[in-house]
GROMACS .gro file of C-alpha atoms in nm:
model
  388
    1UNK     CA    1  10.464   6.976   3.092
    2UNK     CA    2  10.421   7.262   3.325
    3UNK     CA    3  10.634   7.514   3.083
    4UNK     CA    4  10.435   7.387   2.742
    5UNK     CA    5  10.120   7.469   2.955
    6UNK     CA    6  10.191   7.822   3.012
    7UNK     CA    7  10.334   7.873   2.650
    8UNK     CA    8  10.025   7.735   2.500
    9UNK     CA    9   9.787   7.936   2.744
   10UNK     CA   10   9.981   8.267   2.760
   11UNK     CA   11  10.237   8.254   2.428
   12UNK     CA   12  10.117   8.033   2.160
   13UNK     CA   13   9.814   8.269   2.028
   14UNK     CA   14   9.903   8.589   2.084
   15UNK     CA   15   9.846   8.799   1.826
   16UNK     CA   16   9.953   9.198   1.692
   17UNK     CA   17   9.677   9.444   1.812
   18UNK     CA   18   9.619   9.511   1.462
   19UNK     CA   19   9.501   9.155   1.373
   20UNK     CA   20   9.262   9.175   1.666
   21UNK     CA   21   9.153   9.522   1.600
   22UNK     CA   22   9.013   9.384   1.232
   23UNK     CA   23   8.869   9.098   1.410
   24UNK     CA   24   8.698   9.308   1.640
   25UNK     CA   25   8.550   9.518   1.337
   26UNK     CA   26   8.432   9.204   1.176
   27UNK     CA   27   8.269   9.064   1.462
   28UNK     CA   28   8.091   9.414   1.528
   29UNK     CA   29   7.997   9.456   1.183
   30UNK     CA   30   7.810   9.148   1.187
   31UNK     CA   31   7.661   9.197   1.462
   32UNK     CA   32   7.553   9.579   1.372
   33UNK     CA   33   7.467   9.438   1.040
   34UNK     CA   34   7.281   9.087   1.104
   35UNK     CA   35   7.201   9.056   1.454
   36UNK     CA   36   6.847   9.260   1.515
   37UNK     CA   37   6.680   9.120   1.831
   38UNK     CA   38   6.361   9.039   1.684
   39UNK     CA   39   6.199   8.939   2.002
   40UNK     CA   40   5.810   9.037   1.919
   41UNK     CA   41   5.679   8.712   1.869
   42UNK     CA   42   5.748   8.656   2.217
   43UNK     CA   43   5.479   8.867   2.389
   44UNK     CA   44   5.210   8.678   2.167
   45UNK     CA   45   5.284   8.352   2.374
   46UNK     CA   46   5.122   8.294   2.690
   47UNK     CA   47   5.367   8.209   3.018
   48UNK     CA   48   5.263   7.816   3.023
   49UNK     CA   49   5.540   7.810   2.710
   50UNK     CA   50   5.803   7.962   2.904
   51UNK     CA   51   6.054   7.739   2.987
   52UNK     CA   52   6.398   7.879   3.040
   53UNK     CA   53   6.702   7.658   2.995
   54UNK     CA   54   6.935   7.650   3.305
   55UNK     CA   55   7.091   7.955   3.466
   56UNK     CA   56   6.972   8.307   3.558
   57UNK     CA   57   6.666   8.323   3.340
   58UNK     CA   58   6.454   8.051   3.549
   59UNK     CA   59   6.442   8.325   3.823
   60UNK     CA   60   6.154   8.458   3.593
   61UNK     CA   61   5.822   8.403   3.699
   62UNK     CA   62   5.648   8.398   3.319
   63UNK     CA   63   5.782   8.628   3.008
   64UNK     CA   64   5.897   9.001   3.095
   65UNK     CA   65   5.699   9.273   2.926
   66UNK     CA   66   5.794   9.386   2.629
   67UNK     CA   67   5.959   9.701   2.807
   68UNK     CA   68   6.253   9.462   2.918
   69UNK     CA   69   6.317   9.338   2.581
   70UNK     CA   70   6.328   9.725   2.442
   71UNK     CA   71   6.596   9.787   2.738
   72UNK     CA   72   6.792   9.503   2.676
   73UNK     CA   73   6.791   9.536   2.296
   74UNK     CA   74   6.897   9.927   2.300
   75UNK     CA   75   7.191   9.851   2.533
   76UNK     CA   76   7.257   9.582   2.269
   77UNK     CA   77   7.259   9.838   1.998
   78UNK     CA   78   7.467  10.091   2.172
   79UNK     CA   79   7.740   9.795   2.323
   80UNK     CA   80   7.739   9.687   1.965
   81UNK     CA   81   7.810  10.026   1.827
   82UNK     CA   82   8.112  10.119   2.062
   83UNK     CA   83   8.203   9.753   1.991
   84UNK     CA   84   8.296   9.851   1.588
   85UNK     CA   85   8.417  10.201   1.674
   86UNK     CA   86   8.649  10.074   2.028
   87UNK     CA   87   8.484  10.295   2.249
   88UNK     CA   88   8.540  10.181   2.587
   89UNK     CA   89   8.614   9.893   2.427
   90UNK     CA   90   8.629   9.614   2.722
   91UNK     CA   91   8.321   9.699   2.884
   92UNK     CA   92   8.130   9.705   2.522
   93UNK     CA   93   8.258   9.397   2.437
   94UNK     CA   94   8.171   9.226   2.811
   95UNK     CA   95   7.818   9.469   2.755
   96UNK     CA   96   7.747   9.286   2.422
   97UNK     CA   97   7.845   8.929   2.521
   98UNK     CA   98   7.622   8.962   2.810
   99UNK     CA   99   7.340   9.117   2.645
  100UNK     CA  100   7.341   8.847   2.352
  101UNK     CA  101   7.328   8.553   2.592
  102UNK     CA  102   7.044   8.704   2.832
  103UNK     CA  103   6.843   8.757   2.457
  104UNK     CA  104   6.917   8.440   2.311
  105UNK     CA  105   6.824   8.268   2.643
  106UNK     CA  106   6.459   8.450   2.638
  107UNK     CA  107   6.475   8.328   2.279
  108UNK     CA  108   6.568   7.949   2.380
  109UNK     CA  109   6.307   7.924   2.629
  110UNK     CA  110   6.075   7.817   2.408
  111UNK     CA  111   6.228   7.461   2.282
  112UNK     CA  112   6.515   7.577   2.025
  113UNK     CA  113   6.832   7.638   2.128
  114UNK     CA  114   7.100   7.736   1.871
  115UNK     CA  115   7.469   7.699   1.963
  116UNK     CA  116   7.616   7.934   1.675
  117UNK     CA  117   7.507   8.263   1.883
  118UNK     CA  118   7.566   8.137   2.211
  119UNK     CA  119   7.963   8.039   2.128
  120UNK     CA  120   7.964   8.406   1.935
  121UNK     CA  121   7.830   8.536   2.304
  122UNK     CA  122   8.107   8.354   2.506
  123UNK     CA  123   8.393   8.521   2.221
  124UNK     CA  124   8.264   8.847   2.309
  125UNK     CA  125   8.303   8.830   2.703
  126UNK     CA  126   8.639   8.625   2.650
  127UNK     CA  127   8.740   8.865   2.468
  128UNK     CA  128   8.705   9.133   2.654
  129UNK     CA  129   9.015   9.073   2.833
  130UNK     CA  130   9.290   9.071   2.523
  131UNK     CA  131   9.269   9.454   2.472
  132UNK     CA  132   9.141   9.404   2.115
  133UNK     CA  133   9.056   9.803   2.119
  134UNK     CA  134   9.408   9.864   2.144
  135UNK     CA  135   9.420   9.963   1.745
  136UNK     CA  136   9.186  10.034   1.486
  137UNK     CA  137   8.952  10.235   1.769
  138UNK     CA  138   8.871  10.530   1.949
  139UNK     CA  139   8.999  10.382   2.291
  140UNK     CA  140   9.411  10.375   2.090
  141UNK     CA  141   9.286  10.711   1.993
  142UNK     CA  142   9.239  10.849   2.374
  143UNK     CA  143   9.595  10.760   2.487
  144UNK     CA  144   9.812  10.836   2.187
  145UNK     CA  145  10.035  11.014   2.412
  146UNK     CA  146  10.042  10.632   2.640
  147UNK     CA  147  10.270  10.371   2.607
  148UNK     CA  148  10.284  10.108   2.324
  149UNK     CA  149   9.969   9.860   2.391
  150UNK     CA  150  10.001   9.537   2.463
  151UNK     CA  151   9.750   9.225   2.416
  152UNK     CA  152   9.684   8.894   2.617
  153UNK     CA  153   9.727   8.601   2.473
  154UNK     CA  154   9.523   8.386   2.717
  155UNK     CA  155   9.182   8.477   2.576
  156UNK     CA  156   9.249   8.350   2.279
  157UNK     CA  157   9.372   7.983   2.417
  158UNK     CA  158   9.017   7.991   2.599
  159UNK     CA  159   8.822   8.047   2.292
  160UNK     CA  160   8.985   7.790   2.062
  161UNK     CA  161   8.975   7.504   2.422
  162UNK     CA  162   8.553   7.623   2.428
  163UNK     CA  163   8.552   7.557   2.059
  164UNK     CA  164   8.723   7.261   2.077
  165UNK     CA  165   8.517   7.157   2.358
  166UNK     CA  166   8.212   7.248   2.162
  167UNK     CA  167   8.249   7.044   1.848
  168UNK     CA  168   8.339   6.752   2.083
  169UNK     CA  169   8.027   6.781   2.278
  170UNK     CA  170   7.858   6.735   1.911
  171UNK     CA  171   8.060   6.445   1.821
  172UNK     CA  172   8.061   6.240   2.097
  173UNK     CA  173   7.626   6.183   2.053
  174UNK     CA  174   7.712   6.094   1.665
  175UNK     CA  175   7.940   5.852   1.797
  176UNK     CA  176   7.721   5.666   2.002
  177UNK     CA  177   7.444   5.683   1.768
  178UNK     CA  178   7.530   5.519   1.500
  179UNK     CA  179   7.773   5.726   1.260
  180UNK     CA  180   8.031   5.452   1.248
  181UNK     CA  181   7.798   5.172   1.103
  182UNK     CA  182   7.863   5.124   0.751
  183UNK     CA  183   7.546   5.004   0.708
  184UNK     CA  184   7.357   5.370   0.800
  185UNK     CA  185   7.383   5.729   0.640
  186UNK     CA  186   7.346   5.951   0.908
  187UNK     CA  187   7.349   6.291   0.734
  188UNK     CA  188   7.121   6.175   0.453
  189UNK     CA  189   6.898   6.102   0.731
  190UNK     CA  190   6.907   6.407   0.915
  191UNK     CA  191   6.833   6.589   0.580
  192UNK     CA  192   6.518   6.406   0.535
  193UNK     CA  193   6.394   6.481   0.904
  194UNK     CA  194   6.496   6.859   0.882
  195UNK     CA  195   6.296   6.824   0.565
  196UNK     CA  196   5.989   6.690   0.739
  197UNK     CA  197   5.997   6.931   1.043
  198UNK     CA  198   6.152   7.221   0.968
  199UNK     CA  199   5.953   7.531   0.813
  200UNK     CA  200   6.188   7.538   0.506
  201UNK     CA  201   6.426   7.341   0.321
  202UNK     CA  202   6.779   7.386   0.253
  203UNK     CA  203   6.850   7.574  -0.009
  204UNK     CA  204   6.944   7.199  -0.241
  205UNK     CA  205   6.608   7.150  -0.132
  206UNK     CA  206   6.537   6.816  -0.174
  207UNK     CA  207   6.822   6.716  -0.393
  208UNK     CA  208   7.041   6.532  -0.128
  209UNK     CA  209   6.770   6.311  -0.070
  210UNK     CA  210   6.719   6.190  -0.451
  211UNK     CA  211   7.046   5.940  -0.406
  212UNK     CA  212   7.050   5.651  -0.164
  213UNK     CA  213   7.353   5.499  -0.216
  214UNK     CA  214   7.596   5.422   0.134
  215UNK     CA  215   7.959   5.491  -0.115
  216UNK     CA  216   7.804   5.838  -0.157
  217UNK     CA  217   7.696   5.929   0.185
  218UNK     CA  218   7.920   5.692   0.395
  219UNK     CA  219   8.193   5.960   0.329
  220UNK     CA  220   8.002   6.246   0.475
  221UNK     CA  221   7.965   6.051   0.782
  222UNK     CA  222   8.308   5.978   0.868
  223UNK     CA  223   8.444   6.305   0.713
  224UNK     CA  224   8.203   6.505   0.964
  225UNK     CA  225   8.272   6.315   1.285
  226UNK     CA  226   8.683   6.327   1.211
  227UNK     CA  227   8.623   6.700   1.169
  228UNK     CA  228   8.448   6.752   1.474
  229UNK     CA  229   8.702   6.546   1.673
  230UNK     CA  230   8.936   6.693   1.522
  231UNK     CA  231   8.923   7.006   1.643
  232UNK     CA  232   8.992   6.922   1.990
  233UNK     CA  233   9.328   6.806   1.885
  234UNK     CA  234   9.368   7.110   1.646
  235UNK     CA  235   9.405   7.359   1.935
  236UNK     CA  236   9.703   7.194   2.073
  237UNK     CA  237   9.863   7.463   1.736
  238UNK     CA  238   9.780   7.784   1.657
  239UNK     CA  239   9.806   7.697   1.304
  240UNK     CA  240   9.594   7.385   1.283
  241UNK     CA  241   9.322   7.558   1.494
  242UNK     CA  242   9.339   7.829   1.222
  243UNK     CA  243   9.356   7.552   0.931
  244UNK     CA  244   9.042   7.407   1.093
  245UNK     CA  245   8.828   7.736   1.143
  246UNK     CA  246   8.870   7.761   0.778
  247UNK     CA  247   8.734   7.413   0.696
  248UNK     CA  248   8.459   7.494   0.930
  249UNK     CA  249   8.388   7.810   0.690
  250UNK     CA  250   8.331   7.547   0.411
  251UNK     CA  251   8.153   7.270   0.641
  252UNK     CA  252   7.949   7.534   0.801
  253UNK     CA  253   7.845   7.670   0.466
  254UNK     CA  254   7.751   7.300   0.325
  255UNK     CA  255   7.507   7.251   0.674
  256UNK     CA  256   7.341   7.549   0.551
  257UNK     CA  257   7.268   7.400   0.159
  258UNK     CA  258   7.153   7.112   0.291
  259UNK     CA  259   7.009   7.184   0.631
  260UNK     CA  260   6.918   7.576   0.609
  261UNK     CA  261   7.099   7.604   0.944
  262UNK     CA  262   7.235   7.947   0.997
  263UNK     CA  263   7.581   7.850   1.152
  264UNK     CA  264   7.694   8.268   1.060
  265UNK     CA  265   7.794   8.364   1.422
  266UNK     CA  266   8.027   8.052   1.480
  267UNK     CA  267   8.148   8.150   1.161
  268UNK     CA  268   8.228   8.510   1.236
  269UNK     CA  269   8.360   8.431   1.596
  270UNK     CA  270   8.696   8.230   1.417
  271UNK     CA  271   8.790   8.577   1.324
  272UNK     CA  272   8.924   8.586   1.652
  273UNK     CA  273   9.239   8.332   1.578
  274UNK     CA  274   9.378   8.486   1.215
  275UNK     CA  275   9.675   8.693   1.168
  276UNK     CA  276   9.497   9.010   0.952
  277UNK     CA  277   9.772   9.241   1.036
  278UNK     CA  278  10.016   9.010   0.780
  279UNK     CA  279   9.746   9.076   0.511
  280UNK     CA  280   9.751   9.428   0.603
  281UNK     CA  281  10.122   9.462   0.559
  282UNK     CA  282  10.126   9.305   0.253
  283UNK     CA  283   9.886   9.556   0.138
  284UNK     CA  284  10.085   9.836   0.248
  285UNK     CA  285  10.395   9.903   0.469
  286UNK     CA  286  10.322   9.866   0.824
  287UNK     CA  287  10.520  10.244   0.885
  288UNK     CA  288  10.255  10.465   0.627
  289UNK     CA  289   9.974  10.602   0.696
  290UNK     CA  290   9.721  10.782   0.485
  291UNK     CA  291   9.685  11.134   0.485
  292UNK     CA  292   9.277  11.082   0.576
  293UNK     CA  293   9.357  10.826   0.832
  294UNK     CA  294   9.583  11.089   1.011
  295UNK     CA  295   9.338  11.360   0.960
  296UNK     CA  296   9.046  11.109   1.127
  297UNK     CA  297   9.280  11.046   1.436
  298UNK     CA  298   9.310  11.411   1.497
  299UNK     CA  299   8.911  11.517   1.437
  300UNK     CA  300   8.844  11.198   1.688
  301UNK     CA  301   9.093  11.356   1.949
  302UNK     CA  302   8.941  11.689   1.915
  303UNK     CA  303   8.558  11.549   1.951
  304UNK     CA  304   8.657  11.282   2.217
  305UNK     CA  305   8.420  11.478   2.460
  306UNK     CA  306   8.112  11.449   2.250
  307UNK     CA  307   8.201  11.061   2.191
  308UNK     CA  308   7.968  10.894   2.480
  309UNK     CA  309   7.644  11.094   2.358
  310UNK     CA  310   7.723  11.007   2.002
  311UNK     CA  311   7.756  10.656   2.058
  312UNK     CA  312   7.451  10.625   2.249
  313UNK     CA  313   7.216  10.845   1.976
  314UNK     CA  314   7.432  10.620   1.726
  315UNK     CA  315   7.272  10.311   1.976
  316UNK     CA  316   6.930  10.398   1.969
  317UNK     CA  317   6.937  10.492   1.633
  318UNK     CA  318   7.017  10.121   1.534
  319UNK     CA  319   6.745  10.013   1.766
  320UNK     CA  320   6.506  10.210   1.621
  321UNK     CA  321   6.584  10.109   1.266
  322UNK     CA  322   6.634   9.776   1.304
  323UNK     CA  323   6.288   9.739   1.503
  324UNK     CA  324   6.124   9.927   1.181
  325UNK     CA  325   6.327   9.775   0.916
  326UNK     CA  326   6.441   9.450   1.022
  327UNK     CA  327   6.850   9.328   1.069
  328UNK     CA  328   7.009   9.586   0.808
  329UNK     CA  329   7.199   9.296   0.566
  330UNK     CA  330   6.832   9.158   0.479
  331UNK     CA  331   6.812   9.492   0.308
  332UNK     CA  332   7.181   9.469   0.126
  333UNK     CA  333   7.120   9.083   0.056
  334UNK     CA  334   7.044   9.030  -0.313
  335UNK     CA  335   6.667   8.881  -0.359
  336UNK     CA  336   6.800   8.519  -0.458
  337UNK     CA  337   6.587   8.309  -0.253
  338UNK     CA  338   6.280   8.302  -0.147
  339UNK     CA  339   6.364   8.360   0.220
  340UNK     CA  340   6.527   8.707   0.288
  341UNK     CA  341   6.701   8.553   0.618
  342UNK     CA  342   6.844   8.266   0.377
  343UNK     CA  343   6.943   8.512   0.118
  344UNK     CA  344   7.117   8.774   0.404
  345UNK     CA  345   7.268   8.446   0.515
  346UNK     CA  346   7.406   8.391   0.165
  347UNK     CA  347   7.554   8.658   0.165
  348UNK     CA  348   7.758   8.631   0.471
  349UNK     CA  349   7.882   8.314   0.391
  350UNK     CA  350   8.000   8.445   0.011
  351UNK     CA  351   8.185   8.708   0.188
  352UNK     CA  352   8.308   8.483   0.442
  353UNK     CA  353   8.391   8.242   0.187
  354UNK     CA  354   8.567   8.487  -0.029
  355UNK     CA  355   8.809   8.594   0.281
  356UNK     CA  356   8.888   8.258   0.351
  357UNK     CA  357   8.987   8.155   0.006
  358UNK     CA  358   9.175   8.450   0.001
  359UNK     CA  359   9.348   8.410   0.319
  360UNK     CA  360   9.439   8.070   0.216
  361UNK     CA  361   9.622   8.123  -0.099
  362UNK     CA  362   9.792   8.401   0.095
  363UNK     CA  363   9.924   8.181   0.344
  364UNK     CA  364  10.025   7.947   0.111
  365UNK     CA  365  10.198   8.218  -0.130
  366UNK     CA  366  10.400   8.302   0.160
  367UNK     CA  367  10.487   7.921   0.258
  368UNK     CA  368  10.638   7.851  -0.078
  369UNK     CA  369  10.817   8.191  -0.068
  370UNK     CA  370  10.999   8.098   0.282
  371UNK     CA  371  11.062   7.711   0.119
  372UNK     CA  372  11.193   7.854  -0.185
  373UNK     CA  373  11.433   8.116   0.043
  374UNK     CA  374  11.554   7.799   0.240
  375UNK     CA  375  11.621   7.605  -0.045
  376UNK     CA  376  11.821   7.902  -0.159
  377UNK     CA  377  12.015   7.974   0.183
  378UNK     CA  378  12.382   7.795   0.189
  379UNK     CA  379  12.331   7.531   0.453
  380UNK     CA  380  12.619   7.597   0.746
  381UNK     CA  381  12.882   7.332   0.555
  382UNK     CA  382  12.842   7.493   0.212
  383UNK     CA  383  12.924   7.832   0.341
  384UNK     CA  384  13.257   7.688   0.581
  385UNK     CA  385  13.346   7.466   0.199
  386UNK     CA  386  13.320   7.791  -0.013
  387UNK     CA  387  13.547   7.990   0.293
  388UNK     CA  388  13.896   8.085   0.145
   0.00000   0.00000   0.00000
């Protein structure tokens, strides 16, 4: 038990550098992209509302002025920056994890709290320790003339046991609720209180709510709580835990039609457990590389010097934008909805959609492949019978 311990913990999800360098550009772009600290609202609230959740933040006497938010959001914007381009890339990613929970704890302290970002938080300082700037980045960059780099496989194993954790911690009040009586439809009642209390509908609006019938909505019931147990049994394989991060693309994406719940940063964070580097080298061979790629690596190890200023006018840069202009994507989002954070939403989960179907059929193009090859192969007694 001992030995399938330490393989799951330190063998079982390690991954190329490559595949975690394109996870660490996908988390960063979201984050440069979609997560603005818009923490304004804040100073217009007077201190009798402040109540922190537990940890750190109940040190706080009443809410900081709005000088501390501006500090912490910059270094956001500048971790976040030398997040995408791997600059320094352990401290960034510990820099951003950090700064994300200390802002979405101000931003809890008023009676929401929103698991998606929190989980996306906890990625980023795990991560931190698996070396995911060792390709794709400035940091692989710096010591070319190094020795091959290496990733940890450990961080990884945490991430998928806190998921699995996570989703259990959401099951387990479902169960004792109520979810297992045929006689109740738990989701179709949770869609009629979000549609009572919350400021806006789900994008189905009130459609969900037009049937009433227990063969149509039972289903959604048990289907949700096997999923969410699920999971915890899913990390026990590298494979189911990735098989399960892409239903949750799809289950995520339904909470969001029906609930207008923006689950995005959970959603994002499973980035963490896929092998991109076998979609890269099925793109192209793992030995080329383009001419402008080459040409990129050399201007980067000519300018390394001027790197740290650039980053941090790059940083403030973002700040200052996205405290104008809002999170960048609600710009790029097409004008579908009425609400520009449901339609920026909408369009992360139609890319994140996309990706997933895409990874899916790749997967499973390459599974038939290796049945088909094995089907082919002589089996050891056909090749000794066809032996002169």
């Amino acid at each position: 038990m001992a030995h399938r311990a330490d393989r799951w913990i330190f063998e079982s999800f390690a991954l190329t550098p490559r595949s975690l360098g394109v996870a660490r550009i996908i988390v960063a772009t979201y984050l440069v992209l979609y997560r603005a600290p818009e923490l304004g609202w804040i100073g217009s609230l007077p201190d009798t509302f402040f109540r922190p959740p537990a940890g750190p933040l109940r040190v706080a006497n009443g809410i900081p002025s709005s000088g501390v938010f501006t500090v912490l959001s910059v270094g956001l914007s500048v971790a976040t920056v030398a997040l995408l381009i791997g600059y320094h890339t352990r401290i960034a990613s510990c820099c951003a994890g950090l700064l994300l929970f200390a802002l979405d704890g101000f931003t809890y302290s008023f009676g929401h709290i929103h698991h998606s970002g929190t989980y996306l938080a906890a990625v980023l300082v795990i991560m931190a320790a698996s070396n995911w700037g060792a390709a794709y980045s400035v940091d692989s960059v710096r010591r070319r003339d190094g020795p091959e780099p290496t990733t940890e496989a450990w961080p990884l194993a945490l991430a998928a046991l806190l998921l699995g954790f996570l989703m259990l911690t959401s099951a387990l009040p479902n169960l004792a609720s109520g979810w297992l009586d045929p006689s109740t439809t738990a989701v179709r009642a949770h869609i009629a209180h979000y549609h009572v209390i919350a400021p806006h509908d789900g994008l189905l609006g009130t459609l969900p709510l037009h049937s009433t019938s227990n063969l149509i909505w039972k289903p959604f019931d048990y289907l949700t709580l096997l999923f969410e147990v699920g999971f915890v049994i899913a990390i026990a394989s590298p494979r189911a835990t990735r098989l399960f991060c892409a239903t949750a693309v799809v289950f995520h994406f339904a909470i969001f039609l029906g609930f207008g719940i923006d689950f995005t940063a959970s959603v994002v964070a499973y980035a963490v457990f896929f092998e991109w580097s076998a979609v890269i080298d099925r793109l192209r061979a793992p030995e080329t590389e383009p001419p402008a790629s080459r040409a990129a690596r050399e201007l980067l190890w000519r300018s390394r010097a001027a790197l740290g200023p650039a980053v941090l006018l790059a940083g403030v840069a973002l700040y200052l934008l996205t405290d104008h202009f809002g999170a960048p994507i609600k710009r790029l989002a097409p004008r579908i909805v009425a609400n520009p954070d449901q339609a920026a939403t909408l369009l992360v989960f139609g890319v994140a959609l996309a990706i997933t179907l895409a990874y899916a059929t790749f997967l499973t193009t390459c599974g038939a492949k290796r049945i088909r090859r094995s089907r082919l192969k002589p089996s050891p007694k056909q090749r000794v019978a066809a032996e002169p």
